[in-house]
Short mmCIF file of C-alpha atoms in Angstrom, two decimals:
data_model
loop_
_atom_site.label_atom_id
_atom_site.label_comp_id
_atom_site.label_asym_id
_atom_site.label_seq_id
_atom_site.Cartn_x
_atom_site.Cartn_y
_atom_site.Cartn_z
CA UNK E 273 -2.41 -6.18 -7.21
CA UNK E 274 0.17 -5.41 -5.42
CA UNK E 275 2.81 -8.46 -5.06
CA UNK E 276 3.35 -9.57 -1.05
CA UNK E 277 6.01 -7.87 0.65
CA UNK E 278 6.12 -11.73 2.68
CA UNK E 279 8.20 -14.71 1.83
CA UNK E 280 7.38 -17.91 3.06
CA UNK E 281 8.81 -21.67 3.70
CA UNK E 282 7.46 -24.34 5.07
CA UNK E 283 10.40 -27.11 6.62
CA UNK E 284 7.19 -29.74 7.50
CA UNK E 285 5.58 -28.96 10.02
CA UNK E 286 7.38 -25.79 10.55
CA UNK E 287 6.34 -21.86 9.04
CA UNK E 288 8.91 -19.57 8.41
CA UNK E 289 7.44 -16.31 7.90
CA UNK E 290 10.11 -13.71 6.44
CA UNK E 291 9.55 -10.19 7.34
CA UNK E 292 9.64 -6.66 5.11
CA UNK E 293 11.87 -3.88 6.02
CA UNK E 294 8.77 -2.26 8.00
CA UNK E 295 6.06 -4.10 9.83
CA UNK E 296 3.71 -2.13 10.52
CA UNK E 297 -0.04 -0.85 9.79
CA UNK E 298 0.07 -0.82 6.15
CA UNK E 299 1.47 -4.71 5.73
CA UNK E 300 -0.18 -6.00 8.94
CA UNK E 301 -3.74 -6.63 7.78
CA UNK E 302 -1.98 -9.09 4.64
CA UNK E 303 0.35 -10.75 7.00
CA UNK E 304 -2.56 -11.66 8.83
CA UNK E 305 -4.45 -12.58 5.65
CA UNK E 306 -1.89 -14.30 4.40
CA UNK E 307 -0.53 -16.51 7.21
CA UNK E 308 -4.73 -17.40 8.23
CA UNK E 309 -4.73 -19.08 4.49
CA UNK E 310 -1.31 -21.32 5.31
CA UNK E 311 -2.23 -22.09 8.53
CA UNK E 312 -5.61 -22.77 7.58
CA UNK E 313 -4.24 -25.24 4.37
CA UNK E 314 -1.49 -27.05 5.63
CA UNK E 315 -0.81 -28.72 9.26
CA UNK E 316 1.86 -25.80 10.94
CA UNK E 317 3.26 -26.71 14.50
CA UNK E 318 5.30 -23.69 14.32
CA UNK E 319 5.97 -21.11 13.38
CA UNK E 320 9.56 -19.34 13.02
CA UNK E 321 9.40 -15.67 11.90
CA UNK E 322 12.50 -14.10 10.42
CA UNK E 323 13.41 -10.14 11.64
CA UNK E 324 16.61 -10.77 9.61
CA UNK E 325 15.56 -7.49 6.92
CA UNK E 326 13.12 -5.96 9.55
CA UNK E 327 14.41 -2.56 11.22
CA UNK E 328 11.04 -1.25 12.21
CA UNK E 329 8.01 -2.46 13.80
CA UNK E 330 4.78 -0.56 15.32
CA UNK E 331 2.10 -1.93 17.76
CA UNK E 332 0.63 -3.67 14.62
CA UNK E 333 3.44 -6.20 14.44
CA UNK E 334 3.20 -6.51 17.71
CA UNK E 335 -0.74 -7.37 17.59
CA UNK E 336 0.23 -9.31 15.09
CA UNK E 337 3.16 -11.67 16.39
CA UNK E 338 0.87 -11.96 19.66
CA UNK E 339 -1.99 -13.59 18.21
CA UNK E 340 -0.13 -16.01 15.54
CA UNK E 341 1.67 -16.99 19.09
CA UNK E 342 -2.16 -17.64 20.99
CA UNK E 343 -3.22 -19.57 18.07
CA UNK E 344 0.20 -21.84 17.93
CA UNK E 345 -0.54 -21.97 21.88
CA UNK E 346 -3.78 -23.17 21.51
CA UNK E 347 -3.42 -26.28 19.44
CA UNK E 348 0.11 -27.25 20.77
CA UNK E 349 2.27 -25.21 19.03
CA UNK E 350 4.67 -22.75 19.17
CA UNK E 351 6.55 -19.04 17.83
CA UNK E 352 10.10 -18.93 17.35
CA UNK E 353 12.07 -15.64 16.24
CA UNK E 354 15.63 -14.76 14.86
CA UNK E 355 17.32 -12.07 13.33
CA UNK E 356 16.29 -9.08 15.39
CA UNK E 357 18.13 -6.35 14.99
CA UNK E 358 18.61 -3.22 18.69
CA UNK E 359 15.70 -1.41 17.93
CA UNK E 360 13.11 -3.86 16.95
CA UNK E 361 14.78 -6.06 20.10
CA UNK E 362 13.92 -2.93 22.00
CA UNK E 363 9.76 -2.97 21.14
CA UNK E 364 9.54 -7.04 21.56
CA UNK E 365 10.91 -6.26 25.30
CA UNK E 366 8.67 -3.46 25.36
CA UNK E 367 5.96 -5.25 24.18
CA UNK E 368 6.46 -8.54 26.62
CA UNK E 369 7.23 -10.76 23.36
CA UNK E 370 10.23 -11.42 24.09
CA UNK E 371 9.75 -13.08 27.17
CA UNK E 372 6.90 -15.59 25.16
CA UNK E 373 8.95 -15.87 22.28
CA UNK E 374 12.35 -17.42 22.11
CA UNK E 375 14.48 -15.73 20.09
CA UNK E 376 17.39 -16.79 18.10
CA UNK E 377 20.65 -15.71 16.42
CA UNK E 378 20.12 -17.45 13.02
CA UNK E 379 17.37 -19.44 11.47
CA UNK E 380 19.39 -22.56 11.65
CA UNK E 381 19.44 -21.89 15.28
CA UNK E 382 15.35 -21.51 15.56
CA UNK E 383 14.67 -24.55 13.27
CA UNK E 384 16.96 -27.12 14.79
CA UNK E 385 15.33 -26.29 18.28
CA UNK E 386 11.91 -26.22 16.43
CA UNK E 387 12.73 -29.87 15.57
CA UNK E 388 13.36 -31.02 19.01
CA UNK E 389 9.72 -29.24 20.36
#
């Protein structure tokens, strides 16, 4: 069994998801499965995606992010992102996600806002 390409960090009711170098169709199924389990077993009111190591994202990544956004919005929660590079930022803009999810430069900034939500 292969090791997870993702790492997770719980900060109270906030789940921080550290994404790999590439977020594509090869690993998005794992991300969806793993986060489904985490969300089912824990109270999470906010998800923060860490893009600081991510250099590539395809439409599968957009789909997972949009799915998590809808899931959090449906339960009164929210989603934020941080550490986005120029290439991934363009993809988020084209996909319309940059308008839905606040984007921060640092983890600290994203968590500071999440504590106020």
